[in-house]
Amino acid sequence: MAKYGVLLIGGNRTHQEGYGRAFAEDPRCKIVAVADEPDIPEYRAGLNRLLAHEMGVPYIADLETALRRKDVDVVSMCADVERRGRVGVQCAEAGKHIYFDKPLAGGVEDARAIAAAVQRAGVHSQMFCQITTPWAQAAKKAVQEGKVGVPTGFHADMLMAKGRPGTVGARKPRKERSRPERFTFVEAKREMLDMGVYSVSMVLWLAGKRARTVYATTGNFFFAEHESHDIEDFGAFSLTLDGGAIATATGGRIGWTSHPRGGVIRVVVTGTKGSAIFSEASPRIEVFNDEPPFSLPSTHPWDPMAMWSSSMRDLGTPRKRQWVSMSESPQSADTSSFLDCLDRDVEPEMNARAAVEHVEVIMAGYRSAASGKPVKL
Amino acid sequence: MDPGLSRLQESVKGLIKQGRVGDPAVVRWYMRTPATRHRTPDALSEAMTTIAGDWMGGPAISANVVRSGKELVTHLAYGSGGFAIVTAAIGPGEPANDLMVFGSRGAIYHGRTPEGGSL
């Protein structure tokens, strides 16, 4: 019998497509239902119902009712970024353990409210990121064992190779907003937040230090979709950290044809004895054969950036097949790690409290990109 | 200038001129070399910055520098709206030269960084 009843918040065209299935595949879990707030837009409710249908569970259109269920132990939370503060607090106050989509929230106040609610409730929490992947674990081990000496720098990249590049208009310097309030659009997302959170969380976790100063730049380099909503498709941070080390982190979307696989997902660790790269793409197998080469796939009208596996499935988007990964999916590794923590009643490393700092750094990054100056934390 | 660096500069510049990756947007470059009497992180960074500017169509209009020991990161912004993150490090261990140039329609990769798995 499954040990944990899992409630999924959010549906298709959210990362719940992956998390929900990863939980469902774990024998410790039983998916109880899909649920969300009652007053969400109809298109979101429809996509939530679709995931519930695909997973063979009911859809509960009133989150409060769903959270009162005794058979719900864990909530996998993929509400829109703009609603995460409210929904995250509600889940914690219901006494449920929470698996958070990244980023924790779209603002520092919301992130802190979630972390405080989680702490008050005494529940466990974890935010999805890359730290449970084998390559990230190898990087941490190398740092802890002093393989590169005393670390001086951490340089992480999360650059997703999806979307049709070259559609942006005439290049011009981007004027950034110091306090962005909307992050989620049907066609695109703010990539310095959405992708940058992976690399920011990676460097801070590896360093085990807090950021002191943040300098960041954003740009519109590739996609008309981002430009039309005045949101960045690429962002980069330079950080100074407590203890004297430095870090850089990039987050963006570079287009289907700019990488042989899913994108640049890696970290370079440098130190007094040497440097080393740890990458999602290593180790890998490379295949060269007479299959037709990958070519630009069709564009889904409701998902032109190919953010969601359901739209790629519907469209029949071909996979890149030249580089073959030798690792399990990061989602399965991460949900499994969360469940291991619940089994042992220990707090996950990437909990809500840790994830607050990522939001602080990224929001400072937007202020820096708007002003052109470093921001002290 | 190091002949290897000159070759890299000209090779990448040639690809950009041919339009192979569209308009250059972002340079992400990490380089580590052994210490010599004439080579400092600042000198290495200056050489890399000059080359990045050549690829990006002119010198940067602003720069933010952070450093830790013999490692220096220069985060450059260009008038075109593009930017570069150039990391220069001097120290022992295997040399590394890891370059990514992202253009509006493609990317250039040139990598020689020790793999973590081999540590």
Tab-separated table of C-alpha atoms in Angstrom:
chain	number	residue	atom	x	y	z
A	1	MET	CA	0.000	0.000	0.000
A	2	ALA	CA	1.304	3.453	-0.911
A	3	LYS	CA	2.662	5.441	1.992
A	4	TYR	CA	1.966	8.950	0.744
A	5	GLY	CA	-1.189	10.405	-0.790
A	6	VAL	CA	-0.152	13.122	-3.205
A	7	LEU	CA	-2.287	16.067	-4.301
A	8	LEU	CA	-1.247	17.770	-7.532
A	9	ILE	CA	-1.853	21.512	-7.885
A	10	GLY	CA	-1.725	22.623	-11.512
A	11	GLY	CA	-2.165	20.555	-14.625
A	12	ASN	CA	-1.037	20.275	-18.183
A	13	ARG	CA	1.278	23.012	-19.450
A	14	THR	CA	2.838	23.249	-16.009
A	15	HIS	CA	5.750	21.221	-14.673
A	16	GLN	CA	3.149	19.060	-12.954
A	17	GLU	CA	3.183	17.040	-16.179
A	18	GLY	CA	6.591	15.771	-15.084
A	19	TYR	CA	6.408	15.925	-11.300
A	20	GLY	CA	2.982	14.292	-11.131
A	21	ARG	CA	4.127	11.353	-13.236
A	22	ALA	CA	7.386	11.048	-11.299
A	23	PHE	CA	5.396	10.778	-8.045
A	24	ALA	CA	2.936	8.373	-9.670
A	25	GLU	CA	5.771	6.076	-10.750
A	26	ASP	CA	7.170	5.880	-7.220
A	27	PRO	CA	5.633	2.927	-5.353
A	28	ARG	CA	5.565	4.983	-2.160
A	29	CYS	CA	2.957	7.317	-3.673
A	30	LYS	CA	-0.667	7.324	-4.705
A	31	ILE	CA	-1.979	10.329	-6.604
A	32	VAL	CA	-5.171	11.393	-4.839
A	33	ALA	CA	-6.411	14.178	-7.089
A	34	VAL	CA	-5.560	17.259	-9.099
A	35	ALA	CA	-6.779	20.507	-7.550
A	36	ASP	CA	-6.480	24.265	-7.786
A	37	GLU	CA	-8.037	27.492	-6.563
A	38	PRO	CA	-11.689	27.987	-7.548
A	39	ASP	CA	-11.345	31.343	-9.316
A	40	ILE	CA	-8.639	30.528	-11.848
A	41	PRO	CA	-9.100	31.275	-15.581
A	42	GLU	CA	-11.104	28.658	-17.492
A	43	TYR	CA	-8.167	27.712	-19.738
A	44	ARG	CA	-6.102	26.847	-16.634
A	45	ALA	CA	-8.964	24.869	-15.094
A	46	GLY	CA	-9.364	23.004	-18.391
A	47	LEU	CA	-5.681	22.088	-18.506
A	48	ASN	CA	-5.861	20.939	-14.870
A	49	ARG	CA	-8.873	18.723	-15.706
A	50	LEU	CA	-6.941	17.302	-18.643
A	51	LEU	CA	-4.054	16.170	-16.441
A	52	ALA	CA	-6.512	14.698	-13.925
A	53	HIS	CA	-8.154	12.782	-16.777
A	54	GLU	CA	-4.800	11.557	-18.109
A	55	MET	CA	-3.770	10.372	-14.652
A	56	GLY	CA	-7.139	8.816	-13.872
A	57	VAL	CA	-7.841	10.871	-10.746
A	58	PRO	CA	-10.592	13.383	-9.878
A	59	TYR	CA	-10.242	17.123	-10.332
A	60	ILE	CA	-11.191	19.154	-7.279
A	61	ALA	CA	-11.954	22.745	-8.239
A	62	ASP	CA	-11.738	24.003	-4.662
A	63	LEU	CA	-8.257	23.818	-3.174
A	64	GLU	CA	-9.471	24.298	0.380
A	65	THR	CA	-11.696	21.219	0.106
A	66	ALA	CA	-8.832	19.198	-1.389
A	67	LEU	CA	-6.432	20.243	1.356
A	68	ARG	CA	-8.905	19.111	4.040
A	69	ARG	CA	-8.658	15.527	2.815
A	70	LYS	CA	-7.011	13.201	5.309
A	71	ASP	CA	-5.604	11.030	2.542
A	72	VAL	CA	-3.407	13.889	1.291
A	73	ASP	CA	0.056	13.838	2.870
A	74	VAL	CA	2.060	15.626	0.195
A	75	VAL	CA	1.234	18.462	-2.161
A	76	SER	CA	3.086	18.890	-5.430
A	77	MET	CA	2.654	22.603	-6.047
A	78	CYS	CA	2.719	24.056	-9.555
A	79	ALA	CA	0.404	27.052	-9.259
A	80	ASP	CA	1.357	29.959	-11.542
A	81	VAL	CA	4.371	31.840	-10.181
A	82	GLU	CA	2.212	34.875	-9.460
A	83	ARG	CA	-0.090	32.785	-7.167
A	84	ARG	CA	2.582	30.770	-5.383
A	85	GLY	CA	2.828	32.919	-2.269
A	86	ARG	CA	-0.861	32.551	-1.469
A	87	VAL	CA	-1.172	28.893	-2.451
A	88	GLY	CA	2.099	27.860	-0.804
A	89	VAL	CA	1.050	29.366	2.517
A	90	GLN	CA	-2.371	27.671	2.239
A	91	CYS	CA	-0.767	24.255	1.683
A	92	ALA	CA	1.616	24.667	4.616
A	93	GLU	CA	-1.176	25.833	6.916
A	94	ALA	CA	-3.085	22.677	5.975
A	95	GLY	CA	-0.173	20.704	7.422
A	96	LYS	CA	0.916	19.061	4.164
A	97	HIS	CA	4.493	18.385	3.098
A	98	ILE	CA	5.136	20.425	-0.046
A	99	TYR	CA	7.119	19.762	-3.198
A	100	PHE	CA	7.493	23.143	-4.901
A	101	ASP	CA	7.953	23.882	-8.553
A	102	LYS	CA	10.784	26.330	-9.169
A	103	PRO	CA	11.102	29.209	-8.504
A	104	LEU	CA	9.617	29.267	-5.038
A	105	ALA	CA	7.737	32.502	-5.799
A	106	GLY	CA	7.774	35.579	-7.995
A	107	GLY	CA	8.672	37.993	-5.230
A	108	VAL	CA	10.697	38.146	-2.048
A	109	GLU	CA	7.688	38.833	0.196
A	110	ASP	CA	5.813	35.814	-1.156
A	111	ALA	CA	8.881	33.580	-0.825
A	112	ARG	CA	9.450	34.642	2.770
A	113	ALA	CA	5.773	34.126	3.590
A	114	ILE	CA	5.942	30.569	2.244
A	115	ALA	CA	9.115	29.758	4.195
A	116	ALA	CA	7.636	31.181	7.375
A	117	ALA	CA	4.398	29.205	6.946
A	118	VAL	CA	6.344	25.994	6.293
A	119	GLN	CA	8.397	26.557	9.424
A	120	ARG	CA	5.323	27.336	11.555
A	121	ALA	CA	3.574	24.214	10.309
A	122	GLY	CA	6.604	21.998	10.877
A	123	VAL	CA	6.215	20.319	7.496
A	124	HIS	CA	8.973	19.305	5.088
A	125	SER	CA	9.439	21.140	1.807
A	126	GLN	CA	11.611	20.855	-1.269
A	127	MET	CA	11.904	22.948	-4.420
A	128	PHE	CA	12.735	21.207	-7.693
A	129	CYS	CA	16.195	22.038	-8.984
A	130	GLN	CA	19.222	20.191	-10.312
A	131	ILE	CA	21.131	19.459	-7.083
A	132	THR	CA	19.997	15.851	-6.856
A	133	THR	CA	21.341	14.991	-10.322
A	134	PRO	CA	24.457	12.796	-10.481
A	135	TRP	CA	26.547	15.551	-12.058
A	136	ALA	CA	25.618	18.081	-9.356
A	137	GLN	CA	26.311	15.514	-6.644
A	138	ALA	CA	29.729	14.859	-8.236
A	139	ALA	CA	30.443	18.603	-8.196
A	140	LYS	CA	29.484	18.854	-4.511
A	141	LYS	CA	31.683	15.892	-3.653
A	142	ALA	CA	34.614	17.428	-5.511
A	143	VAL	CA	34.182	20.689	-3.602
A	144	GLN	CA	33.825	18.940	-0.244
A	145	GLU	CA	36.882	16.763	-0.879
A	146	GLY	CA	38.986	19.729	-1.944
A	147	LYS	CA	39.624	18.353	-5.448
A	148	VAL	CA	40.015	21.875	-6.841
A	149	GLY	CA	41.625	23.231	-3.680
A	150	VAL	CA	39.938	26.131	-1.943
A	151	PRO	CA	37.052	27.109	-4.227
A	152	THR	CA	37.354	30.559	-5.765
A	153	GLY	CA	34.559	30.481	-8.340
A	154	PHE	CA	31.323	28.720	-9.287
A	155	HIS	CA	30.005	29.246	-12.809
A	156	ALA	CA	26.667	27.679	-13.721
A	157	ASP	CA	24.596	27.712	-16.897
A	158	MET	CA	21.015	26.684	-17.621
A	159	LEU	CA	20.340	27.512	-21.244
A	160	MET	CA	17.423	25.661	-22.776
A	161	ALA	CA	17.765	24.786	-26.468
A	162	LYS	CA	14.123	25.149	-27.454
A	163	GLY	CA	12.081	27.689	-29.373
A	164	ARG	CA	12.514	29.016	-32.888
A	165	PRO	CA	15.495	31.412	-32.759
A	166	GLY	CA	16.124	34.441	-34.943
A	167	THR	CA	12.558	35.762	-34.735
A	168	VAL	CA	13.350	38.760	-32.517
A	169	GLY	CA	13.247	42.231	-34.111
A	170	ALA	CA	16.129	44.709	-34.430
A	171	ARG	CA	18.614	44.315	-31.582
A	172	LYS	CA	18.592	47.069	-29.003
A	173	PRO	CA	19.674	47.313	-25.371
A	174	ARG	CA	16.928	45.979	-23.131
A	175	LYS	CA	15.366	48.365	-20.597
A	176	GLU	CA	14.695	46.172	-17.588
A	177	ARG	CA	12.072	46.779	-14.918
A	178	SER	CA	13.427	46.977	-11.387
A	179	ARG	CA	10.436	45.084	-9.986
A	180	PRO	CA	8.809	42.761	-12.505
A	181	GLU	CA	5.367	41.636	-11.411
A	182	ARG	CA	4.259	39.271	-14.152
A	183	PHE	CA	6.351	36.296	-15.154
A	184	THR	CA	3.998	33.819	-16.791
A	185	PHE	CA	2.559	34.164	-20.273
A	186	VAL	CA	1.160	31.486	-22.531
A	187	GLU	CA	3.908	31.976	-25.109
A	188	ALA	CA	6.943	32.629	-22.920
A	189	LYS	CA	8.331	33.239	-19.451
A	190	ARG	CA	10.864	35.552	-17.895
A	191	GLU	CA	13.931	33.388	-18.420
A	192	MET	CA	16.274	35.004	-15.889
A	193	LEU	CA	13.799	33.879	-13.241
A	194	ASP	CA	12.552	30.663	-14.782
A	195	MET	CA	15.893	29.261	-15.980
A	196	GLY	CA	18.202	31.428	-13.867
A	197	VAL	CA	16.834	29.895	-10.675
A	198	TYR	CA	18.521	26.605	-11.621
A	199	SER	CA	21.958	28.132	-11.979
A	200	VAL	CA	21.599	30.532	-9.036
A	201	SER	CA	20.474	27.679	-6.787
A	202	MET	CA	23.355	25.543	-8.072
A	203	VAL	CA	26.137	28.041	-7.307
A	204	LEU	CA	24.763	28.966	-3.863
A	205	TRP	CA	24.284	25.315	-2.923
A	206	LEU	CA	27.767	24.339	-4.096
A	207	ALA	CA	29.373	27.301	-2.363
A	208	GLY	CA	27.339	26.867	0.807
A	209	LYS	CA	27.545	30.643	1.157
A	210	ARG	CA	25.173	33.572	0.843
A	211	ALA	CA	25.425	36.130	-1.922
A	212	ARG	CA	26.691	39.557	-0.938
A	213	THR	CA	26.380	41.527	-4.154
A	214	VAL	CA	24.467	40.897	-7.370
A	215	TYR	CA	25.160	42.350	-10.793
A	216	ALA	CA	22.965	41.232	-13.692
A	217	THR	CA	22.175	41.918	-17.320
A	218	THR	CA	19.176	40.851	-19.366
A	219	GLY	CA	18.544	40.815	-23.087
A	220	ASN	CA	16.167	40.015	-25.921
A	221	PHE	CA	18.321	38.097	-28.345
A	222	PHE	CA	16.367	35.275	-29.893
A	223	PHE	CA	12.573	35.227	-29.714
A	224	ALA	CA	9.728	37.462	-30.858
A	225	GLU	CA	7.508	35.870	-28.190
A	226	HIS	CA	9.578	37.290	-25.330
A	227	GLU	CA	10.003	40.622	-27.061
A	228	SER	CA	6.249	40.982	-27.606
A	229	HIS	CA	5.663	40.710	-23.841
A	230	ASP	CA	8.701	42.822	-22.983
A	231	ILE	CA	10.310	40.000	-21.007
A	232	GLU	CA	13.914	38.810	-21.301
A	233	ASP	CA	14.961	35.609	-23.072
A	234	PHE	CA	18.413	35.584	-21.465
A	235	GLY	CA	19.893	36.831	-18.202
A	236	ALA	CA	23.272	36.606	-16.493
A	237	PHE	CA	24.479	37.234	-12.949
A	238	SER	CA	27.866	38.002	-11.407
A	239	LEU	CA	27.880	37.476	-7.650
A	240	THR	CA	30.230	37.992	-4.764
A	241	LEU	CA	29.718	35.516	-1.936
A	242	ASP	CA	30.350	35.524	1.789
A	243	GLY	CA	33.828	34.179	2.418
A	244	GLY	CA	35.349	35.740	-0.701
A	245	ALA	CA	34.464	33.386	-3.552
A	246	ILE	CA	32.678	34.632	-6.655
A	247	ALA	CA	30.026	33.122	-8.889
A	248	THR	CA	28.399	33.635	-12.243
A	249	ALA	CA	25.101	32.200	-13.401
A	250	THR	CA	23.241	32.347	-16.670
A	251	GLY	CA	19.624	31.495	-17.393
A	252	GLY	CA	17.992	31.642	-20.762
A	253	ARG	CA	16.575	30.026	-23.832
A	254	ILE	CA	18.820	29.816	-26.881
A	255	GLY	CA	16.751	28.054	-29.551
A	256	TRP	CA	16.283	24.533	-30.876
A	257	THR	CA	19.316	24.504	-33.130
A	258	SER	CA	21.880	26.013	-30.760
A	259	HIS	CA	22.794	22.813	-28.945
A	260	PRO	CA	23.036	19.112	-29.871
A	261	ARG	CA	20.752	18.118	-26.964
A	262	GLY	CA	18.456	19.890	-24.487
A	263	GLY	CA	20.778	22.777	-23.816
A	264	VAL	CA	23.776	23.928	-21.803
A	265	ILE	CA	23.229	22.588	-18.292
A	266	ARG	CA	26.451	22.598	-16.292
A	267	VAL	CA	28.699	24.137	-13.694
A	268	VAL	CA	32.412	24.945	-13.728
A	269	VAL	CA	34.048	24.883	-10.297
A	270	THR	CA	37.379	26.637	-9.903
A	271	GLY	CA	39.805	26.724	-7.041
A	272	THR	CA	43.362	27.164	-5.915
A	273	LYS	CA	44.408	23.728	-7.257
A	274	GLY	CA	42.483	23.541	-10.515
A	275	SER	CA	39.108	23.638	-12.187
A	276	ALA	CA	36.565	21.123	-13.406
A	277	ILE	CA	33.347	21.060	-15.349
A	278	PHE	CA	30.298	19.040	-14.305
A	279	SER	CA	27.574	18.733	-16.864
A	280	GLU	CA	24.227	17.125	-17.575
A	281	ALA	CA	25.791	16.072	-20.867
A	282	SER	CA	28.590	14.121	-19.260
A	283	PRO	CA	28.965	11.220	-19.325
A	284	ARG	CA	27.096	10.676	-22.576
A	285	ILE	CA	27.047	8.523	-25.652
A	286	GLU	CA	27.241	10.208	-29.048
A	287	VAL	CA	25.611	8.536	-32.030
A	288	PHE	CA	26.414	9.389	-35.652
A	289	ASN	CA	24.410	7.545	-38.262
A	290	ASP	CA	22.317	7.896	-41.408
A	291	GLU	CA	19.149	9.024	-39.639
A	292	PRO	CA	17.872	12.408	-40.855
A	293	PRO	CA	19.458	15.228	-38.849
A	294	PHE	CA	17.333	17.174	-36.372
A	295	SER	CA	15.541	20.062	-38.012
A	296	LEU	CA	13.395	22.883	-36.657
A	297	PRO	CA	10.112	21.349	-35.517
A	298	SER	CA	6.680	22.856	-36.053
A	299	THR	CA	5.640	25.519	-33.604
A	300	HIS	CA	2.735	24.794	-31.271
A	301	PRO	CA	0.431	27.855	-31.285
A	302	TRP	CA	-0.147	27.598	-27.525
A	303	ASP	CA	3.408	26.627	-26.648
A	304	PRO	CA	5.849	28.159	-29.145
A	305	MET	CA	8.773	27.811	-26.701
A	306	ALA	CA	8.095	24.050	-26.350
A	307	MET	CA	7.941	24.385	-22.580
A	308	TRP	CA	5.618	21.458	-22.001
A	309	SER	CA	5.938	17.792	-22.860
A	310	SER	CA	2.171	17.545	-23.528
A	311	SER	CA	2.301	20.047	-26.388
A	312	MET	CA	5.407	18.385	-27.837
A	313	ARG	CA	3.580	15.048	-27.597
A	314	ASP	CA	0.490	16.517	-29.311
A	315	LEU	CA	2.615	18.036	-32.057
A	316	GLY	CA	4.818	14.973	-32.513
A	317	THR	CA	7.953	17.038	-31.976
A	318	PRO	CA	10.951	14.855	-32.820
A	319	ARG	CA	13.629	14.322	-30.178
A	320	LYS	CA	17.279	15.150	-30.709
A	321	ARG	CA	18.971	11.781	-30.860
A	322	GLN	CA	22.674	12.413	-31.355
A	323	TRP	CA	23.685	12.833	-27.708
A	324	VAL	CA	22.290	10.136	-25.477
A	325	SER	CA	22.150	10.736	-21.718
A	326	MET	CA	23.315	8.054	-19.321
A	327	SER	CA	21.380	9.471	-16.344
A	328	GLU	CA	17.818	9.124	-15.097
A	329	SER	CA	15.521	12.115	-15.520
A	330	PRO	CA	16.240	14.957	-13.092
A	331	GLN	CA	12.567	14.982	-12.083
A	332	SER	CA	12.566	11.361	-10.941
A	333	ALA	CA	15.846	11.854	-9.069
A	334	ASP	CA	14.475	14.919	-7.324
A	335	THR	CA	11.036	13.593	-6.330
A	336	SER	CA	12.659	10.384	-5.138
A	337	SER	CA	15.106	12.366	-3.027
A	338	PHE	CA	12.194	14.320	-1.493
A	339	LEU	CA	10.372	11.108	-0.613
A	340	ASP	CA	13.587	9.702	0.906
A	341	CYS	CA	13.685	12.742	3.198
A	342	LEU	CA	10.055	12.178	4.204
A	343	ASP	CA	10.821	8.512	4.905
A	344	ARG	CA	13.677	9.492	7.195
A	345	ASP	CA	11.926	12.595	8.588
A	346	VAL	CA	14.890	14.802	7.657
A	347	GLU	CA	14.737	18.222	6.100
A	348	PRO	CA	15.600	18.388	2.365
A	349	GLU	CA	18.611	20.529	1.476
A	350	MET	CA	16.708	22.612	-1.059
A	351	ASN	CA	13.845	23.512	1.236
A	352	ALA	CA	11.670	26.618	1.182
A	353	ARG	CA	14.030	28.455	3.500
A	354	ALA	CA	16.985	27.895	1.140
A	355	ALA	CA	14.865	28.780	-1.874
A	356	VAL	CA	14.020	32.213	-0.450
A	357	GLU	CA	17.605	33.281	-1.102
A	358	HIS	CA	17.343	32.401	-4.789
A	359	VAL	CA	14.366	34.727	-5.114
A	360	GLU	CA	16.252	37.453	-3.223
A	361	VAL	CA	19.228	37.114	-5.577
A	362	ILE	CA	17.118	37.041	-8.744
A	363	MET	CA	14.991	40.023	-7.735
A	364	ALA	CA	18.194	41.899	-6.874
A	365	GLY	CA	19.339	40.884	-10.349
A	366	TYR	CA	16.341	42.614	-11.931
A	367	ARG	CA	17.087	45.746	-9.910
A	368	SER	CA	20.706	45.584	-11.046
A	369	ALA	CA	19.751	45.039	-14.687
A	370	ALA	CA	17.421	48.043	-14.474
A	371	SER	CA	20.007	50.333	-12.884
A	372	GLY	CA	23.174	48.991	-14.493
A	373	LYS	CA	24.790	48.812	-11.053
A	374	PRO	CA	25.583	46.039	-8.570
A	375	VAL	CA	23.062	45.589	-5.770
A	376	LYS	CA	24.084	44.746	-2.207
A	377	LEU	CA	22.022	42.161	-0.352
B	1	MET	CA	49.233	37.702	-27.859
B	2	ASP	CA	49.222	33.927	-27.412
B	3	PRO	CA	49.108	32.415	-30.936
B	4	GLY	CA	46.385	29.984	-29.799
B	5	LEU	CA	44.244	32.885	-28.682
B	6	SER	CA	44.827	34.707	-31.954
B	7	ARG	CA	43.743	31.645	-33.911
B	8	LEU	CA	40.633	31.317	-31.782
B	9	GLN	CA	39.852	35.019	-32.216
B	10	GLU	CA	40.135	34.845	-35.992
B	11	SER	CA	38.292	31.530	-36.311
B	12	VAL	CA	35.301	32.711	-34.292
B	13	LYS	CA	35.335	36.102	-36.012
B	14	GLY	CA	35.258	34.357	-39.361
B	15	LEU	CA	32.227	32.289	-38.374
B	16	ILE	CA	30.423	35.393	-37.132
B	17	LYS	CA	31.249	37.258	-40.351
B	18	GLN	CA	29.905	34.376	-42.384
B	19	GLY	CA	26.621	34.751	-40.498
B	20	ARG	CA	26.752	31.187	-39.219
B	21	VAL	CA	25.119	32.084	-35.871
B	22	GLY	CA	23.309	35.333	-36.698
B	23	ASP	CA	23.979	38.455	-34.631
B	24	PRO	CA	26.351	37.697	-31.745
B	25	ALA	CA	24.477	38.232	-28.479
B	26	VAL	CA	26.321	36.655	-25.550
B	27	VAL	CA	29.924	35.564	-24.991
B	28	ARG	CA	30.453	33.189	-22.054
B	29	TRP	CA	34.174	32.472	-21.700
B	30	TYR	CA	36.222	30.798	-18.976
B	31	MET	CA	39.962	30.534	-19.290
B	32	ARG	CA	42.568	29.264	-16.865
B	33	THR	CA	46.288	29.272	-17.499
B	34	PRO	CA	49.366	28.484	-15.441
B	35	ALA	CA	51.122	31.334	-13.685
B	36	THR	CA	54.007	32.949	-15.552
B	37	ARG	CA	56.029	36.031	-14.749
B	38	HIS	CA	54.179	38.064	-17.358
B	39	ARG	CA	50.691	36.707	-16.966
B	40	THR	CA	48.303	38.035	-14.361
B	41	PRO	CA	44.529	37.555	-14.146
B	42	ASP	CA	44.129	41.205	-15.108
B	43	ALA	CA	46.318	40.851	-18.192
B	44	LEU	CA	44.564	37.656	-19.250
B	45	SER	CA	41.170	39.259	-18.685
B	46	GLU	CA	42.191	42.282	-20.712
B	47	ALA	CA	43.232	40.085	-23.633
B	48	MET	CA	39.977	38.116	-23.465
B	49	THR	CA	37.911	41.287	-23.147
B	50	THR	CA	39.541	42.773	-26.218
B	51	ILE	CA	38.793	39.634	-28.210
B	52	ALA	CA	35.196	39.487	-26.962
B	53	GLY	CA	34.759	43.098	-28.068
B	54	ASP	CA	36.084	42.184	-31.499
B	55	TRP	CA	33.423	39.465	-31.794
B	56	MET	CA	30.671	41.699	-30.401
B	57	GLY	CA	31.403	44.544	-32.826
B	58	GLY	CA	33.159	47.025	-30.550
B	59	PRO	CA	34.308	47.728	-27.021
B	60	ALA	CA	31.921	47.405	-24.107
B	61	ILE	CA	30.036	50.428	-22.824
B	62	SER	CA	30.109	49.210	-19.229
B	63	ALA	CA	31.887	46.593	-17.161
B	64	ASN	CA	31.448	45.115	-13.711
B	65	VAL	CA	34.418	43.280	-12.234
B	66	VAL	CA	34.430	40.797	-9.356
B	67	ARG	CA	37.476	38.863	-8.203
B	68	SER	CA	38.521	36.104	-5.861
B	69	GLY	CA	42.237	35.507	-5.473
B	70	LYS	CA	43.661	34.928	-8.929
B	71	GLU	CA	40.282	34.630	-10.598
B	72	LEU	CA	38.565	37.598	-12.144
B	73	VAL	CA	35.129	37.904	-13.748
B	74	THR	CA	34.428	40.817	-16.082
B	75	HIS	CA	30.756	41.215	-16.958
B	76	LEU	CA	30.551	43.447	-20.001
B	77	ALA	CA	27.616	45.180	-21.680
B	78	TYR	CA	27.752	46.348	-25.286
B	79	GLY	CA	25.945	49.139	-27.086
B	80	SER	CA	24.139	46.542	-29.189
B	81	GLY	CA	22.443	45.205	-26.056
B	82	GLY	CA	24.592	42.084	-25.995
B	83	PHE	CA	26.838	41.115	-23.127
B	84	ALA	CA	29.836	38.995	-22.202
B	85	ILE	CA	30.860	37.203	-19.034
B	86	VAL	CA	34.616	36.691	-19.184
B	87	THR	CA	36.343	34.712	-16.436
B	88	ALA	CA	40.142	34.754	-16.289
B	89	ALA	CA	41.951	32.569	-13.779
B	90	ILE	CA	45.626	31.953	-13.175
B	91	GLY	CA	46.617	28.867	-11.283
B	92	PRO	CA	47.831	25.279	-11.206
B	93	GLY	CA	45.992	22.308	-12.621
B	94	GLU	CA	45.118	21.596	-16.198
B	95	PRO	CA	44.655	24.686	-18.373
B	96	ALA	CA	41.103	25.358	-19.476
B	97	ASN	CA	39.634	27.368	-22.301
B	98	ASP	CA	35.873	27.059	-22.467
B	99	LEU	CA	34.073	29.385	-24.834
B	100	MET	CA	30.426	29.720	-25.812
B	101	VAL	CA	29.188	32.395	-28.210
B	102	PHE	CA	25.418	32.620	-28.589
B	103	GLY	CA	24.048	34.327	-31.649
B	104	SER	CA	20.484	35.106	-32.648
B	105	ARG	CA	20.330	31.936	-34.787
B	106	GLY	CA	22.975	29.607	-33.411
B	107	ALA	CA	25.887	29.005	-31.094
B	108	ILE	CA	29.642	28.430	-31.236
B	109	TYR	CA	31.278	26.131	-28.696
B	110	HIS	CA	34.996	25.698	-28.074
B	111	GLY	CA	35.738	23.651	-25.001
B	112	ARG	CA	38.759	22.366	-23.205
B	113	THR	CA	37.924	22.153	-19.492
B	114	PRO	CA	38.853	19.132	-17.378
B	115	GLU	CA	35.803	16.916	-16.896
B	116	GLY	CA	34.715	16.600	-13.279
B	117	GLY	CA	34.184	12.898	-13.722
B	118	SER	CA	37.924	12.439	-14.192
B	119	LEU	CA	38.823	13.981	-10.837
